[in-house]
Structure formats: C-alpha cells, structure tokens
mmCIF file of C-alpha atoms in Angstrom:
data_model
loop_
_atom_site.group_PDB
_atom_site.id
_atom_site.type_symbol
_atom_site.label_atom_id
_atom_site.label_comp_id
_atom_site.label_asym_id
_atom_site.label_seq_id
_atom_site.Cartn_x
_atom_site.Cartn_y
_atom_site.Cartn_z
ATOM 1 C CA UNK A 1 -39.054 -5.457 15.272
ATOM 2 C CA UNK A 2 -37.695 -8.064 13.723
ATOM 3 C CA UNK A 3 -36.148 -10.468 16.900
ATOM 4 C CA UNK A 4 -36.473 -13.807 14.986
ATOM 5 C CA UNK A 5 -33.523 -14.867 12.460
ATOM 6 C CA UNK A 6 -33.853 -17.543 10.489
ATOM 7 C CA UNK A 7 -30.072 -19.109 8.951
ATOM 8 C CA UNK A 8 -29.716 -21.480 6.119
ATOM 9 C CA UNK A 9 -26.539 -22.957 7.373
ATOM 10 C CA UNK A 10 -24.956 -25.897 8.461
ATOM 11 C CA UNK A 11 -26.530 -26.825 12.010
ATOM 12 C CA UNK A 12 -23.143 -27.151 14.254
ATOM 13 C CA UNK A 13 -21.177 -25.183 12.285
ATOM 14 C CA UNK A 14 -18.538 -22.448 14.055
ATOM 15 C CA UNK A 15 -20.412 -19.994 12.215
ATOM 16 C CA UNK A 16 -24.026 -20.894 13.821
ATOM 17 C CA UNK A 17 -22.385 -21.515 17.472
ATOM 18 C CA UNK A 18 -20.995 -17.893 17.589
ATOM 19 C CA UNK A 19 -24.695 -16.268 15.898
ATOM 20 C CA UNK A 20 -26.174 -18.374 18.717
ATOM 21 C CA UNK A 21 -24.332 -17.314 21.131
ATOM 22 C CA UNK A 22 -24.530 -13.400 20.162
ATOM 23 C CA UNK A 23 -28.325 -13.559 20.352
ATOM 24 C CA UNK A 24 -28.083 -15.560 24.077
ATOM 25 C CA UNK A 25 -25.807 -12.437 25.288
ATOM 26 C CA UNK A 26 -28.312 -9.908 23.878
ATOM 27 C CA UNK A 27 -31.039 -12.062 24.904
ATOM 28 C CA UNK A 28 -33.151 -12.734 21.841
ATOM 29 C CA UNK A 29 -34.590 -16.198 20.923
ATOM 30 C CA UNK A 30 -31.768 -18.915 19.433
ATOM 31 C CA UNK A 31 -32.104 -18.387 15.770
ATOM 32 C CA UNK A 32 -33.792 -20.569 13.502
ATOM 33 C CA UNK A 33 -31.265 -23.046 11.747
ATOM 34 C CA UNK A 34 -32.715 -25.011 7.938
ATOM 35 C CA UNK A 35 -29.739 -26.897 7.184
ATOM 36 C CA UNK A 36 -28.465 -26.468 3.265
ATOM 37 C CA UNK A 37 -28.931 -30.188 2.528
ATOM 38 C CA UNK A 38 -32.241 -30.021 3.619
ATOM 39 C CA UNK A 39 -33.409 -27.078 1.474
ATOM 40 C CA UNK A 40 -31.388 -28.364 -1.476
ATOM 41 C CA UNK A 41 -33.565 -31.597 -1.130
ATOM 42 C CA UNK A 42 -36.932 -29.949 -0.396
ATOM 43 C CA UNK A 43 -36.895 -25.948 -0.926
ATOM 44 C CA UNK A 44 -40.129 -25.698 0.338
ATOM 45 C CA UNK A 45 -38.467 -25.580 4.372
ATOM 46 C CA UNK A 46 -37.917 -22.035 3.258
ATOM 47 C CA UNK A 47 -41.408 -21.506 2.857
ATOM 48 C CA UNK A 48 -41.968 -22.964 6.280
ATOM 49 C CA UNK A 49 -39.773 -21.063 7.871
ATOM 50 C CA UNK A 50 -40.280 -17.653 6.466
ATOM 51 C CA UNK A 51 -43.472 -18.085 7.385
ATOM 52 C CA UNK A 52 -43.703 -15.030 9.991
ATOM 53 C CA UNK A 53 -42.060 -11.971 9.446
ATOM 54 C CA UNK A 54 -38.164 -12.328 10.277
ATOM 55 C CA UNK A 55 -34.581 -12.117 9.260
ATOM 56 C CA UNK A 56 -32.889 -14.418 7.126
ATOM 57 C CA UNK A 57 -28.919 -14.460 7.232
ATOM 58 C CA UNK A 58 -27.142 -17.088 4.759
ATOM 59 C CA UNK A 59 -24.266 -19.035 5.483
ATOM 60 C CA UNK A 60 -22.296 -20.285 3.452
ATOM 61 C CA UNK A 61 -22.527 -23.921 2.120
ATOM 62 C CA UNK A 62 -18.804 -25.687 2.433
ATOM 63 C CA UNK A 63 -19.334 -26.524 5.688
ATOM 64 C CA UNK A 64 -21.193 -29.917 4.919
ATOM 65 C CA UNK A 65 -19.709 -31.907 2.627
ATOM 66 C CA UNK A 66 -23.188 -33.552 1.693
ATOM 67 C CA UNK A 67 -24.523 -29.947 0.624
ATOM 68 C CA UNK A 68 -21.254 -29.260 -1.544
ATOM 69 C CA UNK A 69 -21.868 -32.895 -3.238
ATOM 70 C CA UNK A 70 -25.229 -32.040 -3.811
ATOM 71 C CA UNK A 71 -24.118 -28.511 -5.395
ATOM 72 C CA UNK A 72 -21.699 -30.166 -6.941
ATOM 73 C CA UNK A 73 -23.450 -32.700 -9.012
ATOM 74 C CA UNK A 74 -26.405 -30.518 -10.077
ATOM 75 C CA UNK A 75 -23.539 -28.430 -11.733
ATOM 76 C CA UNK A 76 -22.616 -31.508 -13.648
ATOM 77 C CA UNK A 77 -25.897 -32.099 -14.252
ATOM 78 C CA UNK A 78 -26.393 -28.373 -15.527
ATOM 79 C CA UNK A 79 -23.260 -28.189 -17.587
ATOM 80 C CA UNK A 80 -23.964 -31.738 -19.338
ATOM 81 C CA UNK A 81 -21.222 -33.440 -17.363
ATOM 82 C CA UNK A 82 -20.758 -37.066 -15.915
ATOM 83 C CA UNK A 83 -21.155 -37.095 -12.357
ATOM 84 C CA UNK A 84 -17.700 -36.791 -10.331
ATOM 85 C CA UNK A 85 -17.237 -38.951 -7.232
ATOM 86 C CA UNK A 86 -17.146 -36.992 -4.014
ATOM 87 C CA UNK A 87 -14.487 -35.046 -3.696
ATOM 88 C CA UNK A 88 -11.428 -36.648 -1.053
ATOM 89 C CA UNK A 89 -11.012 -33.995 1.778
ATOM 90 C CA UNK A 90 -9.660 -30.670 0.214
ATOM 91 C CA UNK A 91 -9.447 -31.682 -2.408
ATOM 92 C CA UNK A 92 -9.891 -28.705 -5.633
ATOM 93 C CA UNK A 93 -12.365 -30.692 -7.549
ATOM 94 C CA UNK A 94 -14.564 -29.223 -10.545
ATOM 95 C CA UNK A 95 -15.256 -26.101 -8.888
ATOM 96 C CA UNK A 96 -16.654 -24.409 -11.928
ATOM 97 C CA UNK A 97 -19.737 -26.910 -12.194
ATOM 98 C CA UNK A 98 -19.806 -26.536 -7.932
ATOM 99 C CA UNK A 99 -20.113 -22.321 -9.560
ATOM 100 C CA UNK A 100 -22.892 -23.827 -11.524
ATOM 101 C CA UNK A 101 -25.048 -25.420 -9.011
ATOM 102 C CA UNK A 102 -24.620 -23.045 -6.559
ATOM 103 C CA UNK A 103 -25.600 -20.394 -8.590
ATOM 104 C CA UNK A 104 -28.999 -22.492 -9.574
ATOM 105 C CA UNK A 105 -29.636 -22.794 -6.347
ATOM 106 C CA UNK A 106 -29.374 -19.104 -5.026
ATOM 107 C CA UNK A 107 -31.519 -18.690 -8.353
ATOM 108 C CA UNK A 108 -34.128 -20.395 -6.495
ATOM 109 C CA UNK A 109 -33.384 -18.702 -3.605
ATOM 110 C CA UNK A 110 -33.903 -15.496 -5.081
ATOM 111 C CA UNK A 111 -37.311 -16.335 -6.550
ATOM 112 C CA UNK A 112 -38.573 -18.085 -3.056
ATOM 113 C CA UNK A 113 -38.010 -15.025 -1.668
ATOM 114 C CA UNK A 114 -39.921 -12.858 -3.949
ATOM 115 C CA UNK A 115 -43.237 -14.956 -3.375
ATOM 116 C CA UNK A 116 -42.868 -14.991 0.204
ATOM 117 C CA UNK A 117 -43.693 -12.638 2.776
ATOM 118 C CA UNK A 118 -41.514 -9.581 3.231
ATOM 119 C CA UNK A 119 -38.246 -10.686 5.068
ATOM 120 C CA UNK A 120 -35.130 -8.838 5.680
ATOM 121 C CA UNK A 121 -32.500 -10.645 3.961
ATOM 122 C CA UNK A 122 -28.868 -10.123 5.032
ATOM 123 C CA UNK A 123 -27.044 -10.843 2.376
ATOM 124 C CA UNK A 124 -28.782 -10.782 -1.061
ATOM 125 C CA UNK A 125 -28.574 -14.094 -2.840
ATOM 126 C CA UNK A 126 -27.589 -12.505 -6.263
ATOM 127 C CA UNK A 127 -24.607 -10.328 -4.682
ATOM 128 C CA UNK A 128 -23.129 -13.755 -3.038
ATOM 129 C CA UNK A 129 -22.998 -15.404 -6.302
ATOM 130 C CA UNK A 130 -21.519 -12.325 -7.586
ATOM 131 C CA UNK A 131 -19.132 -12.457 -4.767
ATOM 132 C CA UNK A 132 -18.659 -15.957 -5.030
ATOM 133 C CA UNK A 133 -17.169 -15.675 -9.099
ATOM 134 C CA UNK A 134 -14.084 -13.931 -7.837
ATOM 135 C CA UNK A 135 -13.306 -12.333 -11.494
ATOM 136 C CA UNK A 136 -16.946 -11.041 -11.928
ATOM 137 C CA UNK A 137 -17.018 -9.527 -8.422
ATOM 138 C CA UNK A 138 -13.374 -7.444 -9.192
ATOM 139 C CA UNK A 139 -15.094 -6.334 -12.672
ATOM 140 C CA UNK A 140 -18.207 -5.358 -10.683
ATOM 141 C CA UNK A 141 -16.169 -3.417 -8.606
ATOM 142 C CA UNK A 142 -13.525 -1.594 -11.085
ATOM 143 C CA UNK A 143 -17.080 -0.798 -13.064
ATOM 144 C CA UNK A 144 -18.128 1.150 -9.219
ATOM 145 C CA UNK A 145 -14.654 2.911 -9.369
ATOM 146 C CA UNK A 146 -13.443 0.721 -6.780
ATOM 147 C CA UNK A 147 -9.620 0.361 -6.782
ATOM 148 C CA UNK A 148 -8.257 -3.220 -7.766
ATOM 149 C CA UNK A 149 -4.768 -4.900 -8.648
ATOM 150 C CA UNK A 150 -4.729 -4.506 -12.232
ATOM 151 C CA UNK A 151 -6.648 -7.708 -14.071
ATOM 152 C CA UNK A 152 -5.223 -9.772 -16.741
ATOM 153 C CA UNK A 153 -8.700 -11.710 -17.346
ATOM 154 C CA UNK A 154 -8.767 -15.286 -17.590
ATOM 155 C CA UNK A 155 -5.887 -18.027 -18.081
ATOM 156 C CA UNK A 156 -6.476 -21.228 -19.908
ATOM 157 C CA UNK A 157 -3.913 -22.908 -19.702
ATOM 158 C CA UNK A 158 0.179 -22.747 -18.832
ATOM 159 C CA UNK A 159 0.961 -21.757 -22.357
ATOM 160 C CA UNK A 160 -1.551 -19.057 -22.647
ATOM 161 C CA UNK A 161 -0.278 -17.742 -18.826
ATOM 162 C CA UNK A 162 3.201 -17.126 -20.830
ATOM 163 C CA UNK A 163 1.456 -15.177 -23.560
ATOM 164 C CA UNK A 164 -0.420 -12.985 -21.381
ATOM 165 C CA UNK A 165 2.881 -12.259 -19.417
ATOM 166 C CA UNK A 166 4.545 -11.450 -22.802
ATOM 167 C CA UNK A 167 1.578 -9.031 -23.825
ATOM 168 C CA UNK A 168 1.585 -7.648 -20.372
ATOM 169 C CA UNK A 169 5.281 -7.600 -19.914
ATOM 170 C CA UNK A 170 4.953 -9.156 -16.742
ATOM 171 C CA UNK A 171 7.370 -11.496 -14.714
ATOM 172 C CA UNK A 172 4.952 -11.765 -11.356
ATOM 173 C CA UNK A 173 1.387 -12.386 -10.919
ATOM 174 C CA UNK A 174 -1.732 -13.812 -8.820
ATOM 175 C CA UNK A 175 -3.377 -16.609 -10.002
ATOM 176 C CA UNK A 176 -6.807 -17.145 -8.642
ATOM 177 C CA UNK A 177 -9.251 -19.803 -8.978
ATOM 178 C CA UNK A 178 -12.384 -17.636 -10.030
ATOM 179 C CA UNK A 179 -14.881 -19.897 -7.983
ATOM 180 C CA UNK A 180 -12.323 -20.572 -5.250
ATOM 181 C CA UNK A 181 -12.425 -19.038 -1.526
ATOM 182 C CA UNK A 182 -10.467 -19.026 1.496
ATOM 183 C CA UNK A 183 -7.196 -19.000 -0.546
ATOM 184 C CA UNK A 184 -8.077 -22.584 -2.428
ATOM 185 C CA UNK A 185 -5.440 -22.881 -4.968
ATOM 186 C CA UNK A 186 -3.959 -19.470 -5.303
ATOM 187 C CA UNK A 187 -1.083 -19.543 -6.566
ATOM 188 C CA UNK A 188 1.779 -16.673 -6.405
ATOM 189 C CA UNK A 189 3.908 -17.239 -9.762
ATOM 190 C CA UNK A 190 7.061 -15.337 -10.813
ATOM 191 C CA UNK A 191 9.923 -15.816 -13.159
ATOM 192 C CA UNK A 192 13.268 -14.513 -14.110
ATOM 193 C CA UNK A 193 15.165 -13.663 -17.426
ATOM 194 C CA UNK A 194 17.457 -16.261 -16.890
ATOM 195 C CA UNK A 195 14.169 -18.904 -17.477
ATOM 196 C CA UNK A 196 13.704 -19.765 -13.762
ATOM 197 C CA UNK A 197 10.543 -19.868 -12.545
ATOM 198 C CA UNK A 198 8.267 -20.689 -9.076
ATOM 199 C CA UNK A 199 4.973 -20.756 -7.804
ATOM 200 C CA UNK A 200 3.743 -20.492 -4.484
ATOM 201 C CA UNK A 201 0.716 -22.316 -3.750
ATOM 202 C CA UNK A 202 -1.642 -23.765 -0.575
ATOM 203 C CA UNK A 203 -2.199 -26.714 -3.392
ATOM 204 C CA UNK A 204 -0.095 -29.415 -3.352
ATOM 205 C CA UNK A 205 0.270 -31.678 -6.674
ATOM 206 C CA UNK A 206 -0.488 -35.365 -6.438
ATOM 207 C CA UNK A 207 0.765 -36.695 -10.048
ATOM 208 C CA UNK A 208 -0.310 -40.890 -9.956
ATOM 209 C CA UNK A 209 -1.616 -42.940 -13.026
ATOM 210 C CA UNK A 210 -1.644 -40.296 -15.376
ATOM 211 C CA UNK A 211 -4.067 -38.145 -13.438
ATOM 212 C CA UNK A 212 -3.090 -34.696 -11.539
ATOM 213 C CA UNK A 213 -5.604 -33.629 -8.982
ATOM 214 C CA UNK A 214 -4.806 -30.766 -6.355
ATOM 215 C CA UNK A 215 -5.340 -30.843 -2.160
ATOM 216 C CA UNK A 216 -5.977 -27.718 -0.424
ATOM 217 C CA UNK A 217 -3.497 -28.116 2.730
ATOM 218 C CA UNK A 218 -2.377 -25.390 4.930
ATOM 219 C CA UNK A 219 1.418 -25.702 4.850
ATOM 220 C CA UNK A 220 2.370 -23.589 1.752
ATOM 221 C CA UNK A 221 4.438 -25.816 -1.314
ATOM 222 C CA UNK A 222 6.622 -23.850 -3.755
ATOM 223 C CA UNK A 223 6.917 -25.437 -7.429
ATOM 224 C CA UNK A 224 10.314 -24.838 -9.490
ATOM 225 C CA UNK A 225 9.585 -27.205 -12.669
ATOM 226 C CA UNK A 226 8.035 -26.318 -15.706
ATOM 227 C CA UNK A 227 6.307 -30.260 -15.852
ATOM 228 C CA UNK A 228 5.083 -29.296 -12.410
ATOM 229 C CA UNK A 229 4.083 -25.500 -12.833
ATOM 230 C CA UNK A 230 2.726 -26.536 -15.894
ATOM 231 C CA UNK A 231 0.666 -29.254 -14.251
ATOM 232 C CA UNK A 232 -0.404 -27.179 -11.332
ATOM 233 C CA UNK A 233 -1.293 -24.448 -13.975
ATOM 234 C CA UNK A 234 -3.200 -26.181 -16.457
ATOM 235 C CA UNK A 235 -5.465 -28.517 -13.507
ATOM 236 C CA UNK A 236 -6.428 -25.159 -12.166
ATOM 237 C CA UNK A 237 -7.480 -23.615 -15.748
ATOM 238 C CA UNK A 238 -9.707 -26.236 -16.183
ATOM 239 C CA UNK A 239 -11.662 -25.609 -13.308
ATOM 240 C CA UNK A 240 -11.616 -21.617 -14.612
ATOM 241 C CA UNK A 241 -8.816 -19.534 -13.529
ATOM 242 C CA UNK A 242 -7.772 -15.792 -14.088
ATOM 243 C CA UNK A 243 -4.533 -13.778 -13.101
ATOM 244 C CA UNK A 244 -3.939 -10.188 -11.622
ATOM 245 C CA UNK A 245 -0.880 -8.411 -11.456
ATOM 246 C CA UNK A 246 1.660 -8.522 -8.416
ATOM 247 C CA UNK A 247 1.101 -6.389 -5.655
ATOM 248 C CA UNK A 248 3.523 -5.697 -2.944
ATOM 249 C CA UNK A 249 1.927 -6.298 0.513
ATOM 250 C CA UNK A 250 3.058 -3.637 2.730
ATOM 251 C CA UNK A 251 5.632 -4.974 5.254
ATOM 252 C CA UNK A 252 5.662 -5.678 9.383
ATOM 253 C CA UNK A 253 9.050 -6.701 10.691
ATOM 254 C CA UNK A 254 10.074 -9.639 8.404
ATOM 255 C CA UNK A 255 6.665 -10.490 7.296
ATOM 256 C CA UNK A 256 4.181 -8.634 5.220
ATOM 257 C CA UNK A 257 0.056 -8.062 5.709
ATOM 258 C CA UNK A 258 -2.980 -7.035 4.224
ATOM 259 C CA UNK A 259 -6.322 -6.170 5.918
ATOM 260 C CA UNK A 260 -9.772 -7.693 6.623
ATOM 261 C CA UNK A 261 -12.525 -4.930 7.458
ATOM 262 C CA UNK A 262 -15.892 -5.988 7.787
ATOM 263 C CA UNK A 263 -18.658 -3.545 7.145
ATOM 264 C CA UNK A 264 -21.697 -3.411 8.407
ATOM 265 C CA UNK A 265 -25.400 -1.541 6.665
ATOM 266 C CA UNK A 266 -22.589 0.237 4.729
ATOM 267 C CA UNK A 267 -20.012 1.475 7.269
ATOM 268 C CA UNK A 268 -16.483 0.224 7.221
ATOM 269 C CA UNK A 269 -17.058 -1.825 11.367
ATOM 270 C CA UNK A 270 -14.166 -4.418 12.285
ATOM 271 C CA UNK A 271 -10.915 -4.824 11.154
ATOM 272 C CA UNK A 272 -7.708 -6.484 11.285
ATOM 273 C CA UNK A 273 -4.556 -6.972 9.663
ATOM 274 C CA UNK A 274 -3.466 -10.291 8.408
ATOM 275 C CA UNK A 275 0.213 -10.775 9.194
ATOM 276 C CA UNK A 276 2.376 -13.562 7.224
ATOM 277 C CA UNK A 277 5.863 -14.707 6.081
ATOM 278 C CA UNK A 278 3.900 -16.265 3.101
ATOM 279 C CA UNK A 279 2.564 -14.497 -0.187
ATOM 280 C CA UNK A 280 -0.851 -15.564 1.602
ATOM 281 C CA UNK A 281 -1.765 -14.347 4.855
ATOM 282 C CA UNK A 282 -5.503 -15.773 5.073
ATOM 283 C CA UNK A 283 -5.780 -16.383 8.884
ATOM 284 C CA UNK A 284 -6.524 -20.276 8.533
ATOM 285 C CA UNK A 285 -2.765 -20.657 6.950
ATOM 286 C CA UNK A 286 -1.739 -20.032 10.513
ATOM 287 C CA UNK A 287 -1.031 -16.426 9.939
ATOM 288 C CA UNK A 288 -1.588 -14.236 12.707
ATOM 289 C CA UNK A 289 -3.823 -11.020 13.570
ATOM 290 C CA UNK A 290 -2.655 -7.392 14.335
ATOM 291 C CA UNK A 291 -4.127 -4.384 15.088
ATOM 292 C CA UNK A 292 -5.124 -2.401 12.090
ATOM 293 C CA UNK A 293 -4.537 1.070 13.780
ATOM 294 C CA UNK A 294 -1.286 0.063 14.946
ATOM 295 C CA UNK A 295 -0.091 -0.276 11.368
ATOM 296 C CA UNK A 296 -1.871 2.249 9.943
ATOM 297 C CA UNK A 297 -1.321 6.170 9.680
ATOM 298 C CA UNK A 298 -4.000 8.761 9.570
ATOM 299 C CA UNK A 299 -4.020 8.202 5.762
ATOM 300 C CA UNK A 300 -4.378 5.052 5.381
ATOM 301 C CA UNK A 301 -6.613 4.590 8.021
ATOM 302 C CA UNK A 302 -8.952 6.754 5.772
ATOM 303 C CA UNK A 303 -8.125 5.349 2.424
ATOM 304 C CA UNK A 304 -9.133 1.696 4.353
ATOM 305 C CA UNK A 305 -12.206 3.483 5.628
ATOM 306 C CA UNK A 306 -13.556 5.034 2.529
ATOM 307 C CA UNK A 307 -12.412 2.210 -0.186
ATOM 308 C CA UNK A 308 -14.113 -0.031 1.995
ATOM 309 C CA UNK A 309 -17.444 1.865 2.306
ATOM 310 C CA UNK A 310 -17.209 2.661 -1.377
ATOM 311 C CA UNK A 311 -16.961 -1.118 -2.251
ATOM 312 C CA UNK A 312 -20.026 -1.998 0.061
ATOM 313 C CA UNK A 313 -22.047 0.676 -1.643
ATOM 314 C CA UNK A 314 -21.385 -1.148 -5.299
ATOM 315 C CA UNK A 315 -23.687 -4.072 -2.745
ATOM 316 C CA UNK A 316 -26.770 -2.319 -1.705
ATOM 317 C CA UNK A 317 -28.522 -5.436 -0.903
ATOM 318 C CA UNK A 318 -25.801 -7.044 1.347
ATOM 319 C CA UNK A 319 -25.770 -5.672 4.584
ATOM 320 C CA UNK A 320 -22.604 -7.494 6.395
ATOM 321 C CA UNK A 321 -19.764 -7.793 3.827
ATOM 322 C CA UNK A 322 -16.311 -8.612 4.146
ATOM 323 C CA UNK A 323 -13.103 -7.214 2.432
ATOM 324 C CA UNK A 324 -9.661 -8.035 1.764
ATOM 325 C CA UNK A 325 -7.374 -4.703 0.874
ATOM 326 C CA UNK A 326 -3.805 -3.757 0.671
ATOM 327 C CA UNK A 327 -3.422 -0.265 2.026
ATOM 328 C CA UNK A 328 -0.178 1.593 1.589
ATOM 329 C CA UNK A 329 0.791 5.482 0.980
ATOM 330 C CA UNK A 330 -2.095 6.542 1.557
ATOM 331 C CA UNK A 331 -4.486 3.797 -1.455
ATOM 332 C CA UNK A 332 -6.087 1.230 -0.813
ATOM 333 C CA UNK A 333 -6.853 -1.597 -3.059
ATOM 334 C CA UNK A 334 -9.634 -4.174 -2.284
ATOM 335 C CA UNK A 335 -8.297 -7.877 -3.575
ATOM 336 C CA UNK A 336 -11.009 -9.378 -3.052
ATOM 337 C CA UNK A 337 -14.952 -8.790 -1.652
ATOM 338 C CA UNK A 338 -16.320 -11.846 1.113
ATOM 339 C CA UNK A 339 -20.490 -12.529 0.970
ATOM 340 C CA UNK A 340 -19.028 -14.679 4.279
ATOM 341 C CA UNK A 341 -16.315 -12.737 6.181
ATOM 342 C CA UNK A 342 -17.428 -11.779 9.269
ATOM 343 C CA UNK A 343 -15.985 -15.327 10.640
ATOM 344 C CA UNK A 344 -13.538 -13.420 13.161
ATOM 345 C CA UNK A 345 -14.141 -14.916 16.154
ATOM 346 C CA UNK A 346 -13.344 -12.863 19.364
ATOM 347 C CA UNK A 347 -12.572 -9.479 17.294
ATOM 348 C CA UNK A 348 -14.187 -6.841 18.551
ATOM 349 C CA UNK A 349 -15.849 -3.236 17.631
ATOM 350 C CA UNK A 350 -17.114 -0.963 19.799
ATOM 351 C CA UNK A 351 -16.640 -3.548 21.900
ATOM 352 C CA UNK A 352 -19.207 -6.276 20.161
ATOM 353 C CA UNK A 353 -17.981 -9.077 18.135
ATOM 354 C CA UNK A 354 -18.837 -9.078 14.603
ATOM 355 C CA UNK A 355 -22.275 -11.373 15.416
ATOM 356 C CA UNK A 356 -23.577 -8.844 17.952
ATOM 357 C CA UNK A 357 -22.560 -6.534 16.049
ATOM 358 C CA UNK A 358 -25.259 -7.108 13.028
ATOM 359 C CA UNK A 359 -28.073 -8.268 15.330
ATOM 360 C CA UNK A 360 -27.989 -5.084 17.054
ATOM 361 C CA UNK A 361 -27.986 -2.559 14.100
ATOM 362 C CA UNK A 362 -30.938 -4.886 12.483
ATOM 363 C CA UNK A 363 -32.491 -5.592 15.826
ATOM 364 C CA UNK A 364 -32.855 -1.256 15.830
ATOM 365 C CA UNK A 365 -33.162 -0.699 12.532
ATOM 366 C CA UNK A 366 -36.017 -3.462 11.423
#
C-alpha cells in the first residue's frame, strides 16, 4: 500500500496545511513536502525522495513567488528574451515565457519520473501543462467530444478582436489569457450597434510613462474607452490571448453561477456552485458557494455528472481533476479543466473533504 506521499509544493502553503491535515485525521504519516524552488535549483531532490515506493501529488507553483521568478526567467531564457524584473504583486507579467518555463520544467519532470522507481503519480505532468495552456486544453477536449463555449482561437491584438467579431458576427465574448488561472485577466467584452463598448475585467490598467502593465486585484473594473479597451486588449495579446463566445450563466435570484465539480479516479466527487453578481464568479472574487443539488434538476444533475466524467476520461493519467461548467436545460458545458482544483476547503463528499477524499481511494486502491 502506498501510505507515503511525497508533494512538490510550496512548504506552508493552504494547499499542504489541509493534505497534512487529511492524512493526521486518517492517521497516515505527514506527507513528504520538496519545495518547487528547491527542485527547480537541484532536480535531483526528486530522486531523493522517490526513493521508496510512494505517491507523488503536485502542487501547483504560484504559491512562491521565488519559484514563479525562477519559471519565469528560464522562459525568457528559452524564448531568447531579456530577463524581466520580478513581477510587483499581481501583477500579469509575461505569462507566455512563465508557459515556457513551466512547461520545461514538467518536461523534466516527466523524464525523472520515467528513470525512477515506479510511483503513483497524481496528476500527470504532461496533462497539467495541457491544462495549464487554457486554449490547448478546450481543443483537447472538443477533440474528446466534450462540450465547450464555441472558440474563436487566438486574438492578437484589439484590431484583430474587431475582425474576428465581424467574421463571427459577434457583439459579446470571453477573453482569456491562454496561460492565465484563477480568473487572471479575463476579461468579459461586449458592444453595441450604436459603437459603445465595455469590458469587464479583474485587471486593472496602470497607464504611466508610456508603459501599460496590468494588476490582478479582486474588486472587478469595467472599461468604456476604446484608448483603454484597446490598451487592456492589446497588453493581454502580447502575453497570448484567445476569445470564446458569450455564454449565459444560468441565474440565482439577482446573481448568476456556474459549477465547480471535482472528480476523483474518474468519477464526477464534490461540487459546488459558484454564485456572483459579476460575469466572474471564481470563489476568491468574493463570490459565494451554493449547493449544487439545490440548483439543479434531475437533468442537469446528470448532464453535470456525465460531462464531467466524460472530460476526466479525455485525462487518463490525472486522477483528481477539477472543472468549471455551465449547466442549464438539461447541457452542460465545461469552460474550463483545473490540474489544481480541489482547493475547496471545508466542502464535503460523502462526508470527506476533497483531501481525504483522494488519500482514501489511493490509500485502497495502491
């Protein structure tokens, strides 16, 4: 049986204190922690700590800001680019070469593990970068018959986001940072006949000395200007961006939601609406949580359960796997596919939290 778990995390983390704390309540030993700017500087710790047979669960990197510098410049590095200071705090900074030295690194990952001794990985390194290039991951899915808000493919720039409405006859869309997460400079854009236009956006502008850069900040801003859309737009595109078209969230009261469900070895496990008055309703932007069976009729409680099982099957190698879906009529659509989202602290499944949940099923079935 495998009892020992090994995480590449960061030590400290929320996401380490609740693992810990699953495997004290179903008393198995704390789990091993290598800290990502460790193995980033010497990836030979793996080595060391895969030593004996065990399970290996990996977290995700953001939550150190020396391991996302260290990803960050070995993208620049990768891509031929100068260097680029640290980024300030939230701020949306090069993410495509951050794209580029992560996925080096899980490259390495991938072929550590393959001249180690057998070890029962979580969550497969090359289905998190997959999952991790938002635009790939909703291809990969469509390709697995998966449903998905219809894509319009990449945008490069404010002027070409006006063609591609034109040629789609479209007046409302998604825009999506393909290497972003957690909502990171999403941006809800629509526009009128009459020439009006806004975008809705958890990035707020800072315009000084000739240089735009964007801040990730919880309090959503709303844009009206061209000079600013364009601006918020065209910073965004050059970091790799790409659009899908609008799609009503179904409503609750005066606010609308959309649904988390984690799966675990397959199986569709927790889940839980995200309620919001915003076009966002990520539960960090101070949305709230509702009950998923409250909200949901017989239908669409099966559409949710089979989508989501259908989308973790097109992931064979990850075994805990969040999703984000819009149910409605009795369809779901998955919006987007987490290698990270079982953070849901205190939600509970047959009455285990999402951590318990995962060490017992691999604790059984090792």
């Amino acid at each position: 049986m495998h009892t020992h778990l090994t995480l590449l995390a960061t030590a400290g983390s929320k996401r380490v204190r609740l693992m810990q704390a699953a495997r004290a309540q179903l008393r198995l030993p704390p789990a091993q922690v290598l800290e990502w700017r460790d193995w980033l500087s010497q990836p030979a710790l793996l080595n060391v700590a895969l030593a004996h047979p065990r399970l290996l669960k990996i977290e995700p990197p953001g939550d150190d800001p020396a391991a996302h510098l260290l990803l960050l410049q070995a993208g620049c590095r990768l891509l031929d680019r100068p260097p680029v200071a640290a980024p300030a705090h939230g701020e949306l900074l090069a993410m495509d070469a951050w794209f580029a030295g992560f996925t080096s690194a899980m490259a390495t990952l991938a072929a550590q593990l393959a001249e180690l001794p057998p070890a029962r990985v979580l969550n497969a390194p090359a289905d998190i970068r997959l999952m991790t290039d938002k635009l790939a991951c909703q291809r990969h899915l469509a390709a697995h018959g998966v449903a998905i808000p219809t894509l319009l493919g990449p945008v490069h720039g404010y002027a070409h986001l006006q063609s591609l409405l034109h040629q789609h006859d479209l007046d409302r869309v998604y825009l999506k940072p393909r290497y972003g997460s957690s909502a990171s400079g999403v941006v809800a854009y629509r526009r009128n006949k009459a020439g009006r236009q806004q975008a809705t956006t958890s990035a707020t502008l800072s315009q000084a000395d000739g240089q735009t850069r964007l801040f990730n900040v919880k309090r959503m801003a709303r844009y009206e200007t061209q000079h600013d859309i364009a601006a918020l737009v065209d910073t965004l595109a050059a970091q790799e961006l790409y659009a899908e078209a609008w799609l009503n969230k179904p409503r609750c009261g005066d606010s609308h939601y959309d649904l988390r469900v984690v799966t675990v070895a397959g199986q569709p496990a927790h889940r839980v609406a995200r309620i919001g008055q915003h076009m966002m309703t990520n539960l960090h932007l101070d949305n709230r949580r509702g009950d998923a069976s409250s909200l949901l009729n017989d239908a669409d409680m099966r559409a949710l359960e089979n989508t989501s099982s259908q989308a973790a099957r097109a992931f064979p190698a990850s075994h805990v796997t969040g999703y984000d879906l819009v149910v409605s009529n009795g369809k779901a659509r998955v919006l987007e596919a987490n290698a990270f989202g079982d953070l849901l602290p205190g939600l509970l499944w047959h009455d285990a939290d999402t951590y318990t949940a995962q060490l017992s099923h691999f604790s059984q079935h090792a």
